[in-house]
Amino acid sequence: MKQLKIVAAVVSFLAIIVWAASSSAQERVTVDVNYVGGELMRSVRFPSAPGPNLRHGHKYVVNGIDIEAVASITEIVAVEGRYQRKVLGNARYFTDLDISGFRGRHEEPDFGADSQKTDYIEVAGSMRLPKTHGHSLLVGVARATTEQRWRWEDPFGGIYRHRNRSDYLGLVYGVEGTQGLGSLTFDYSARRYYHLMRKVNDAPNRLPASGFELGGSATWAIAEHFGVRGGYSFRRLHTEVGTTPFESQENNDDHGPVVGIRLSF
């Protein structure tokens, strides 16, 4: 039921974008439907101990879907929406080590990992910047959710479960660019997440967080309203936790290839 609600919300949002563009003078909409892969690493670093730049955490293989729609309202103004749903598999636990000055990493499978996933939703407006050769300013709201679940069973048949959910919500701003070369279109963007607030599980307080995203792709138009595309993206969400001498720094690094299709009308 929850999955159906998410799909319904995405379809409704895309329908609103299409309606908004069709009622404008420009009538210009692009919809990208992509497969996203790569890796997600959730790492924690303690500056005071056990040593500088030593981390521990989990890393996963990422497989998912990314949907992005852009509707031009006027020649310089557009509205944009993005939705990502990624499944995290092949969970591994790692620990950085420093033994007598020798640095290494111990890594092992996390057999208790169960039902790991991450979601990303963004709604934004963009305005074309004059005399910048195809660049636009982007401002909007973004929400990212990462959910990790573990399940263990002891030799006596007891089952133990643990859940960790991080919910980031805040403003996003950045610059997007588009360049054309024959039947190829190159898109690239840089986003900054500002004044993010992170809620962990059901804790009443929220932690201040920040982040950024870099991405680029190339689309080959093989028909009037249809193209194939490929690219790469990197997103980091960063949180400073605790106070001296018990502070820690947590990063969620999500990066990998993007391959899909583009529909335009």
One Martini backbone bead per residue (centre of mass of N, CA, C, O) as a GRO file, in nm:
protein
  265
    1MET     BB    1   0.057   0.062  -0.021
    2LYS     BB    2   0.297   0.259   0.000
    3GLN     BB    3   0.394   0.226  -0.292
    4LEU     BB    4   0.134   0.334  -0.426
    5LYS     BB    5   0.148   0.618  -0.304
    6ILE     BB    6   0.415   0.700  -0.435
    7VAL     BB    7   0.333   0.658  -0.730
    8ALA     BB    8   0.088   0.850  -0.723
    9ALA     BB    9   0.249   1.106  -0.651
   10VAL     BB   10   0.431   1.110  -0.900
   11VAL     BB   11   0.212   1.111  -1.119
   12SER     BB   12   0.072   1.370  -1.021
   13PHE     BB   13   0.312   1.560  -1.054
   14LEU     BB   14   0.356   1.515  -1.358
   15ALA     BB   15   0.071   1.610  -1.440
   16ILE     BB   16   0.103   1.902  -1.342
   17ILE     BB   17   0.339   1.976  -1.526
   18VAL     BB   18   0.200   1.919  -1.795
   19TRP     BB   19  -0.034   2.117  -1.752
   20ALA     BB   20   0.135   2.375  -1.714
   21ALA     BB   21   0.269   2.366  -1.996
   22SER     BB   22   0.006   2.342  -2.178
   23SER     BB   23  -0.098   2.637  -2.063
   24SER     BB   24   0.131   2.753  -2.208
   25ALA     BB   25   0.316   2.898  -2.464
   26GLN     BB   26   0.551   2.678  -2.487
   27GLU     BB   27   0.516   2.372  -2.458
   28ARG     BB   28   0.756   2.239  -2.248
   29VAL     BB   29   0.867   1.896  -2.201
   30THR     BB   30   1.070   1.693  -1.979
   31VAL     BB   31   1.142   1.332  -1.943
   32ASP     BB   32   1.328   1.136  -1.713
   33VAL     BB   33   1.423   0.784  -1.732
   34ASN     BB   34   1.619   0.602  -1.486
   35TYR     BB   35   1.903   0.429  -1.416
   36VAL     BB   36   2.061   0.356  -1.097
   37GLY     BB   37   2.384   0.321  -0.958
   38GLY     BB   38   2.647   0.188  -0.754
   39GLU     BB   39   2.726   0.367  -0.442
   40LEU     BB   40   2.686   0.349  -0.080
   41MET     BB   41   2.826   0.551   0.193
   42ARG     BB   42   2.832   0.506   0.551
   43SER     BB   43   3.023   0.732   0.749
   44VAL     BB   44   3.239   0.751   1.045
   45ARG     BB   45   3.414   1.021   1.217
   46PHE     BB   46   3.682   1.061   1.464
   47PRO     BB   47   3.901   1.310   1.532
   48SER     BB   48   4.025   1.213   1.817
   49ALA     BB   49   3.927   0.907   1.761
   50PRO     BB   50   4.183   0.696   1.674
   51GLY     BB   51   4.221   0.893   1.415
   52PRO     BB   52   4.294   1.045   1.139
   53ASN     BB   53   4.070   0.953   0.890
   54LEU     BB   54   3.905   0.745   1.046
   55ARG     BB   55   3.669   0.481   0.965
   56HIS     BB   56   3.320   0.377   0.979
   57GLY     BB   57   3.080   0.135   0.826
   58HIS     BB   58   2.875   0.136   0.530
   59LYS     BB   59   2.826  -0.051   0.221
   60TYR     BB   60   2.661  -0.029  -0.108
   61VAL     BB   61   2.466  -0.148  -0.357
   62VAL     BB   62   2.310   0.024  -0.630
   63ASN     BB   63   1.949   0.018  -0.715
   64GLY     BB   64   1.741   0.217  -0.948
   65ILE     BB   65   1.526   0.509  -0.977
   66ASP     BB   66   1.491   0.801  -1.204
   67ILE     BB   67   1.283   1.100  -1.196
   68GLU     BB   68   1.255   1.374  -1.438
   69ALA     BB   69   1.091   1.702  -1.452
   70VAL     BB   70   1.041   1.964  -1.708
   71ALA     BB   71   0.874   2.292  -1.710
   72SER     BB   72   0.796   2.546  -1.923
   73ILE     BB   73   0.649   2.861  -1.866
   74THR     BB   74   0.877   3.025  -1.988
   75GLU     BB   75   1.169   3.133  -2.128
   76ILE     BB   76   1.299   3.154  -1.804
   77VAL     BB   77   1.082   2.959  -1.666
   78ALA     BB   78   1.083   2.672  -1.437
   79VAL     BB   79   0.978   2.344  -1.342
   80GLU     BB   80   1.085   2.091  -1.097
   81GLY     BB   81   1.119   1.723  -1.070
   82ARG     BB   82   1.222   1.464  -0.828
   83TYR     BB   83   1.272   1.096  -0.825
   84GLN     BB   84   1.399   0.848  -0.587
   85ARG     BB   85   1.467   0.484  -0.588
   86LYS     BB   86   1.672   0.282  -0.368
   87VAL     BB   87   1.849  -0.017  -0.350
   88LEU     BB   88   2.034  -0.187  -0.090
   89GLY     BB   89   2.314  -0.396  -0.141
   90ASN     BB   90   2.571  -0.576  -0.037
   91ALA     BB   91   2.644  -0.558   0.258
   92ARG     BB   92   2.910  -0.372   0.429
   93TYR     BB   93   3.159  -0.377   0.678
   94PHE     BB   94   3.380  -0.114   0.800
   95THR     BB   95   3.736  -0.062   0.912
   96ASP     BB   96   3.971   0.150   1.010
   97LEU     BB   97   4.332   0.115   1.040
   98ASP     BB   98   4.605   0.172   1.300
   99ILE     BB   99   4.921   0.000   1.294
  100SER     BB  100   5.205   0.136   1.348
  101GLY     BB  101   5.131   0.330   1.085
  102PHE     BB  102   4.942   0.122   0.955
  103ARG     BB  103   4.712   0.135   0.693
  104GLY     BB  104   4.371   0.005   0.687
  105ARG     BB  105   4.104  -0.238   0.593
  106HIS     BB  106   3.819  -0.375   0.733
  107GLU     BB  107   3.610  -0.629   0.568
  108GLU     BB  108   3.258  -0.732   0.583
  109PRO     BB  109   2.982  -0.893   0.585
  110ASP     BB  110   2.629  -0.807   0.638
  111PHE     BB  111   2.400  -1.048   0.734
  112GLY     BB  112   2.175  -0.853   0.883
  113ALA     BB  113   2.086  -0.719   0.641
  114ASP     BB  114   1.756  -0.549   0.582
  115SER     BB  115   1.596  -0.344   0.393
  116GLN     BB  116   1.754  -0.132   0.205
  117LYS     BB  117   1.704   0.233   0.159
  118THR     BB  118   1.642   0.518  -0.074
  119ASP     BB  119   1.522   0.862  -0.088
  120TYR     BB  120   1.428   1.126  -0.338
  121ILE     BB  121   1.305   1.471  -0.318
  122GLU     BB  122   1.225   1.735  -0.566
  123VAL     BB  123   1.134   2.092  -0.563
  124ALA     BB  124   1.161   2.338  -0.832
  125GLY     BB  125   1.302   2.643  -0.953
  126SER     BB  126   1.390   2.810  -1.265
  127MET     BB  127   1.635   3.057  -1.397
  128ARG     BB  128   1.745   3.219  -1.654
  129LEU     BB  129   2.058   3.342  -1.732
  130PRO     BB  130   2.186   3.607  -1.860
  131LYS     BB  131   2.464   3.572  -2.053
  132THR     BB  132   2.538   3.226  -1.997
  133HIS     BB  133   2.490   2.996  -2.200
  134GLY     BB  134   2.258   2.796  -2.056
  135HIS     BB  135   2.202   2.908  -1.760
  136SER     BB  136   2.069   2.823  -1.427
  137LEU     BB  137   1.872   2.895  -1.150
  138LEU     BB  138   1.828   2.702  -0.844
  139VAL     BB  139   1.522   2.661  -0.636
  140GLY     BB  140   1.437   2.461  -0.334
  141VAL     BB  141   1.318   2.139  -0.221
  142ALA     BB  142   1.449   1.873  -0.004
  143ARG     BB  143   1.436   1.502   0.032
  144ALA     BB  144   1.608   1.258   0.243
  145THR     BB  145   1.599   0.890   0.274
  146THR     BB  146   1.738   0.653   0.513
  147GLU     BB  147   1.701   0.290   0.540
  148GLN     BB  148   1.784   0.061   0.807
  149ARG     BB  149   1.789  -0.302   0.836
  150TRP     BB  150   1.795  -0.557   1.093
  151ARG     BB  151   1.857  -0.927   1.124
  152TRP     BB  152   1.856  -1.166   1.393
  153GLU     BB  153   1.961  -1.512   1.482
  154ASP     BB  154   1.974  -1.731   1.722
  155PRO     BB  155   2.034  -2.061   1.826
  156PHE     BB  156   1.732  -2.046   1.985
  157GLY     BB  157   1.531  -1.861   1.782
  158GLY     BB  158   1.590  -1.576   1.816
  159ILE     BB  159   1.467  -1.243   1.724
  160TYR     BB  160   1.638  -0.953   1.593
  161ARG     BB  161   1.581  -0.594   1.569
  162HIS     BB  162   1.684  -0.309   1.355
  163ARG     BB  163   1.647   0.057   1.319
  164ASN     BB  164   1.752   0.311   1.068
  165ARG     BB  165   1.650   0.661   1.032
  166SER     BB  166   1.705   0.919   0.785
  167ASP     BB  167   1.582   1.268   0.772
  168TYR     BB  168   1.605   1.503   0.515
  169LEU     BB  169   1.542   1.871   0.534
  170GLY     BB  170   1.549   2.134   0.273
  171LEU     BB  171   1.741   2.339   0.093
  172VAL     BB  172   1.796   2.414  -0.262
  173TYR     BB  173   2.084   2.511  -0.464
  174GLY     BB  174   2.189   2.627  -0.803
  175VAL     BB  175   2.342   2.511  -1.115
  176GLU     BB  176   2.248   2.497  -1.461
  177GLY     BB  177   2.338   2.321  -1.773
  178THR     BB  178   2.319   2.370  -2.143
  179GLN     BB  179   2.443   2.185  -2.434
  180GLY     BB  180   2.479   2.189  -2.789
  181LEU     BB  181   2.560   1.907  -3.039
  182GLY     BB  182   2.353   1.856  -3.242
  183SER     BB  183   2.218   1.550  -3.121
  184LEU     BB  184   2.352   1.667  -2.863
  185THR     BB  185   2.306   1.684  -2.499
  186PHE     BB  186   2.438   1.879  -2.228
  187ASP     BB  187   2.418   1.809  -1.877
  188TYR     BB  188   2.459   2.019  -1.577
  189SER     BB  189   2.528   2.022  -1.210
  190ALA     BB  190   2.504   2.226  -0.899
  191ARG     BB  191   2.445   2.147  -0.556
  192ARG     BB  192   2.304   2.292  -0.251
  193TYR     BB  193   2.256   2.215   0.092
  194TYR     BB  194   2.043   2.412   0.299
  195HIS     BB  195   1.942   2.384   0.607
  196LEU     BB  196   1.950   2.106   0.713
  197MET     BB  197   1.733   1.858   0.867
  198ARG     BB  198   1.793   1.586   1.096
  199LYS     BB  199   1.617   1.282   1.145
  200VAL     BB  200   1.635   1.026   1.398
  201ASN     BB  201   1.396   0.853   1.385
  202ASP     BB  202   1.209   0.954   1.691
  203ALA     BB  203   1.351   1.202   1.749
  204PRO     BB  204   1.280   1.530   1.854
  205ASN     BB  205   1.543   1.612   1.744
  206ARG     BB  206   1.757   1.806   1.526
  207LEU     BB  207   2.012   1.797   1.286
  208PRO     BB  208   2.253   1.961   1.141
  209ALA     BB  209   2.299   1.993   0.783
  210SER     BB  210   2.466   1.901   0.470
  211GLY     BB  211   2.542   1.955   0.105
  212PHE     BB  212   2.596   1.789  -0.222
  213GLU     BB  213   2.576   1.806  -0.597
  214LEU     BB  214   2.696   1.620  -0.885
  215GLY     BB  215   2.623   1.646  -1.249
  216GLY     BB  216   2.617   1.446  -1.564
  217SER     BB  217   2.507   1.451  -1.922
  218ALA     BB  218   2.408   1.265  -2.223
  219THR     BB  219   2.197   1.331  -2.515
  220TRP     BB  220   2.048   1.130  -2.773
  221ALA     BB  221   1.869   1.215  -3.055
  222ILE     BB  222   1.672   0.962  -3.235
  223ALA     BB  223   1.420   1.153  -3.215
  224GLU     BB  224   1.199   1.403  -3.179
  225HIS     BB  225   1.091   1.275  -2.867
  226PHE     BB  226   1.369   1.095  -2.844
  227GLY     BB  227   1.613   0.970  -2.598
  228VAL     BB  228   1.942   0.891  -2.497
  229ARG     BB  229   2.116   0.839  -2.175
  230GLY     BB  230   2.422   0.947  -1.992
  231GLY     BB  231   2.590   0.933  -1.658
  232TYR     BB  232   2.680   1.121  -1.351
  233SER     BB  233   2.669   1.103  -0.980
  234PHE     BB  234   2.707   1.313  -0.671
  235ARG     BB  235   2.624   1.264  -0.317
  236ARG     BB  236   2.639   1.466  -0.008
  237LEU     BB  237   2.577   1.400   0.341
  238HIS     BB  238   2.628   1.612   0.631
  239THR     BB  239   2.725   1.547   0.985
  240GLU     BB  240   2.742   1.699   1.299
  241VAL     BB  241   2.834   1.525   1.602
  242GLY     BB  242   2.849   1.660   1.882
  243THR     BB  243   3.109   1.716   2.127
  244THR     BB  244   3.376   1.795   2.277
  245PRO     BB  245   3.545   1.482   2.250
  246PHE     BB  246   3.261   1.343   2.093
  247GLU     BB  247   3.283   1.392   1.810
  248SER     BB  248   3.127   1.357   1.479
  249GLN     BB  249   3.140   1.244   1.130
  250GLU     BB  250   2.887   1.223   0.875
  251ASN     BB  251   2.861   1.032   0.566
  252ASN     BB  252   2.662   1.034   0.258
  253ASP     BB  253   2.763   0.848  -0.027
  254ASP     BB  254   2.623   0.899  -0.361
  255HIS     BB  255   2.724   0.699  -0.645
  256GLY     BB  256   2.684   0.695  -1.014
  257PRO     BB  257   2.527   0.579  -1.276
  258VAL     BB  258   2.327   0.706  -1.563
  259VAL     BB  259   2.048   0.540  -1.736
  260GLY     BB  260   1.831   0.639  -2.024
  261ILE     BB  261   1.548   0.844  -2.101
  262ARG     BB  262   1.396   1.092  -2.330
  263LEU     BB  263   1.110   1.304  -2.311
  264SER     BB  264   0.958   1.529  -2.559
  265PHE     BB  265   0.682   1.811  -2.580
   0.00000   0.00000   0.00000
